[in-house]
Tab-separated table of C-alpha atoms in Angstrom:
chain	number	residue	atom	x	y	z
T	1	UNK	CA	112.181	101.548	115.945
T	2	UNK	CA	108.989	100.024	114.698
T	3	UNK	CA	106.748	102.141	116.898
T	4	UNK	CA	108.403	105.189	115.846
T	5	UNK	CA	108.041	104.480	112.176
T	6	UNK	CA	104.331	103.791	112.919
T	7	UNK	CA	103.931	107.175	114.519
T	8	UNK	CA	105.865	108.969	111.625
T	9	UNK	CA	104.022	106.948	108.914
T	10	UNK	CA	100.685	107.846	110.573
T	11	UNK	CA	101.434	111.537	110.500
T	12	UNK	CA	102.636	111.216	106.754
T	13	UNK	CA	99.381	109.162	105.960
T	14	UNK	CA	96.978	111.976	107.017
T	15	UNK	CA	98.037	114.334	104.068
T	16	UNK	CA	97.834	111.405	101.727
T	17	UNK	CA	94.189	110.797	102.680
T	18	UNK	CA	93.521	114.360	101.980
T	19	UNK	CA	95.300	114.387	98.734
T	20	UNK	CA	93.603	111.299	97.677
T	21	UNK	CA	90.271	112.692	98.562
T	22	UNK	CA	90.756	115.965	96.992
T	23	UNK	CA	92.112	114.656	93.765
T	24	UNK	CA	89.018	112.355	93.196
T	25	UNK	CA	86.694	115.273	93.832
T	26	UNK	CA	88.269	117.272	90.868
T	27	UNK	CA	88.304	114.206	88.453
T	28	UNK	CA	87.687	110.573	89.215
T	29	UNK	CA	90.550	109.226	87.001
T	30	UNK	CA	93.017	111.436	88.729
T	31	UNK	CA	91.657	110.128	92.089
T	32	UNK	CA	92.035	106.673	90.929
T	33	UNK	CA	95.678	107.194	89.857
T	34	UNK	CA	96.640	108.855	93.044
T	35	UNK	CA	94.920	105.880	94.979
T	36	UNK	CA	96.845	103.331	93.222
T	37	UNK	CA	100.207	105.252	93.580
T	38	UNK	CA	99.520	105.693	97.358
T	39	UNK	CA	98.473	102.084	97.764
T	40	UNK	CA	101.589	100.847	96.142
T	41	UNK	CA	103.775	102.999	98.201
T	42	UNK	CA	101.975	101.854	101.337
T	43	UNK	CA	103.419	98.241	100.886
T	44	UNK	CA	107.007	99.276	101.982
T	45	UNK	CA	105.437	101.626	104.489
T	46	UNK	CA	103.720	98.803	106.172
T	47	UNK	CA	106.917	96.593	106.169
T	48	UNK	CA	108.925	99.282	107.841
T	49	UNK	CA	106.411	99.203	110.738
T	50	UNK	CA	105.451	95.439	110.863
T	51	UNK	CA	108.902	93.928	110.458
T	52	UNK	CA	110.753	95.635	113.392
T	53	UNK	CA	107.767	95.152	115.524
T	54	UNK	CA	107.387	91.468	114.799
T	55	UNK	CA	111.141	90.910	115.332
T	56	UNK	CA	111.189	92.882	118.598
T	57	UNK	CA	108.164	91.205	120.075
T	58	UNK	CA	107.656	88.041	118.116
T	59	UNK	CA	103.896	88.927	117.867
T	60	UNK	CA	102.116	89.117	114.737
T	61	UNK	CA	99.406	90.669	116.110
T	62	UNK	CA	101.312	93.603	117.584
T	63	UNK	CA	102.875	94.078	114.120
T	64	UNK	CA	99.506	93.951	112.362
T	65	UNK	CA	97.922	96.252	115.193
T	66	UNK	CA	100.663	99.024	114.674
T	67	UNK	CA	100.547	98.703	110.920
T	68	UNK	CA	96.686	98.871	110.869
T	69	UNK	CA	96.799	102.117	113.072
T	70	UNK	CA	99.099	103.968	110.916
T	71	UNK	CA	97.238	102.774	107.785
T	72	UNK	CA	93.797	104.074	109.146
T	73	UNK	CA	95.379	107.682	109.224
T	74	UNK	CA	94.610	107.992	105.442
T	75	UNK	CA	90.987	107.389	105.660
T	76	UNK	CA	91.019	109.802	108.594
T	77	UNK	CA	92.755	112.265	106.460
T	78	UNK	CA	90.036	111.925	103.695
T	79	UNK	CA	87.344	112.178	106.363
T	80	UNK	CA	89.098	115.620	107.543
T	81	UNK	CA	89.045	116.693	103.925
T	82	UNK	CA	85.507	115.668	103.442
T	83	UNK	CA	84.226	117.535	106.665
T	84	UNK	CA	86.229	120.695	105.712
T	85	UNK	CA	85.137	120.834	102.139
T	86	UNK	CA	81.365	119.709	102.773
T	87	UNK	CA	79.026	121.909	101.141
T	88	UNK	CA	81.679	124.003	99.415
T	89	UNK	CA	82.125	124.400	95.815
T	90	UNK	CA	86.006	124.903	95.375
T	91	UNK	CA	87.091	127.025	92.548
T	92	UNK	CA	89.462	125.817	89.923
T	93	UNK	CA	92.107	128.094	91.793
T	94	UNK	CA	91.706	126.219	94.930
T	95	UNK	CA	92.360	122.965	93.160
T	96	UNK	CA	95.514	124.408	91.466
T	97	UNK	CA	96.615	125.582	95.047
T	98	UNK	CA	96.024	122.202	96.643
T	99	UNK	CA	97.542	120.173	93.933
T	100	UNK	CA	100.507	122.566	93.797
T	101	UNK	CA	101.176	122.306	97.276
T	102	UNK	CA	100.859	118.511	97.655
T	103	UNK	CA	103.097	117.918	94.474
T	104	UNK	CA	105.518	120.365	95.984
T	105	UNK	CA	105.509	118.520	99.284
T	106	UNK	CA	105.843	115.059	97.558
T	107	UNK	CA	108.580	116.123	95.223
T	108	UNK	CA	110.691	117.707	97.958
T	109	UNK	CA	110.406	114.421	100.028
T	110	UNK	CA	111.412	112.248	97.009
T	111	UNK	CA	114.383	114.480	96.144
T	112	UNK	CA	115.579	115.602	99.577
T	113	UNK	CA	114.727	112.460	101.612
T	114	UNK	CA	114.076	109.235	99.497
T	115	UNK	CA	116.609	109.497	96.961
T	116	UNK	CA	119.445	110.395	99.238
T	117	UNK	CA	118.526	107.451	101.584
T	118	UNK	CA	118.396	105.154	98.645
T	119	UNK	CA	121.781	106.074	97.604
T	120	UNK	CA	123.149	105.694	101.172
T	121	UNK	CA	122.168	102.031	100.987
T	122	UNK	CA	123.226	101.453	97.269
T	123	UNK	CA	126.000	104.199	96.674
T	124	UNK	CA	126.813	102.837	93.058
T	125	UNK	CA	123.198	103.013	92.100
T	126	UNK	CA	122.710	99.490	90.769
T	127	UNK	CA	119.511	99.008	92.398
T	128	UNK	CA	117.846	102.358	93.302
T	129	UNK	CA	118.198	103.730	90.014
T	130	UNK	CA	116.557	100.922	88.370
T	131	UNK	CA	113.787	100.837	91.083
T	132	UNK	CA	113.255	104.520	90.531
T	133	UNK	CA	112.670	104.182	86.846
T	134	UNK	CA	110.552	101.101	87.500
T	135	UNK	CA	108.265	103.225	89.661
T	136	UNK	CA	108.070	105.832	87.171
T	137	UNK	CA	107.070	102.968	84.699
T	138	UNK	CA	104.240	101.831	87.052
T	139	UNK	CA	103.066	105.366	87.050
T	140	UNK	CA	103.137	105.975	83.337
T	141	UNK	CA	101.452	102.608	82.911
T	142	UNK	CA	98.499	103.684	85.314
T	143	UNK	CA	98.221	106.965	83.352
T	144	UNK	CA	97.898	105.115	80.132
T	145	UNK	CA	95.403	102.720	81.570
T	146	UNK	CA	93.138	104.995	83.138
T	147	UNK	CA	93.605	108.199	80.798
T	148	UNK	CA	91.811	106.716	77.921
């Protein structure tokens, strides 16, 4: 289970690296906000990899290695974006298209995958609804902190 999670998260992390890189190209403040959001959501991603591997093998090293491998995919995604965009001057329309695509993907994943899974584990919504609004508050705070 942990290895499958690591592979899935690895594939998931490449576009995150691309999104973080491209967002910092357009505006450093946006890049910082995206990087913070990605970093915060990487904590549970690391746990879904490390915990099953640790309990299956008893090895902290194996848990760390698989978590590290999946995490390195983000800088790899950023490197891919850098190589693809090197020497190019992206137009505002290109930024609009990239940000629109990334936000559409993230919104779909949140609405179609994450929230239904959260509701499955907490059908009454006592925890996941508060957690969702807590996440929104973290993002709002980061916007207030970095937008001034």
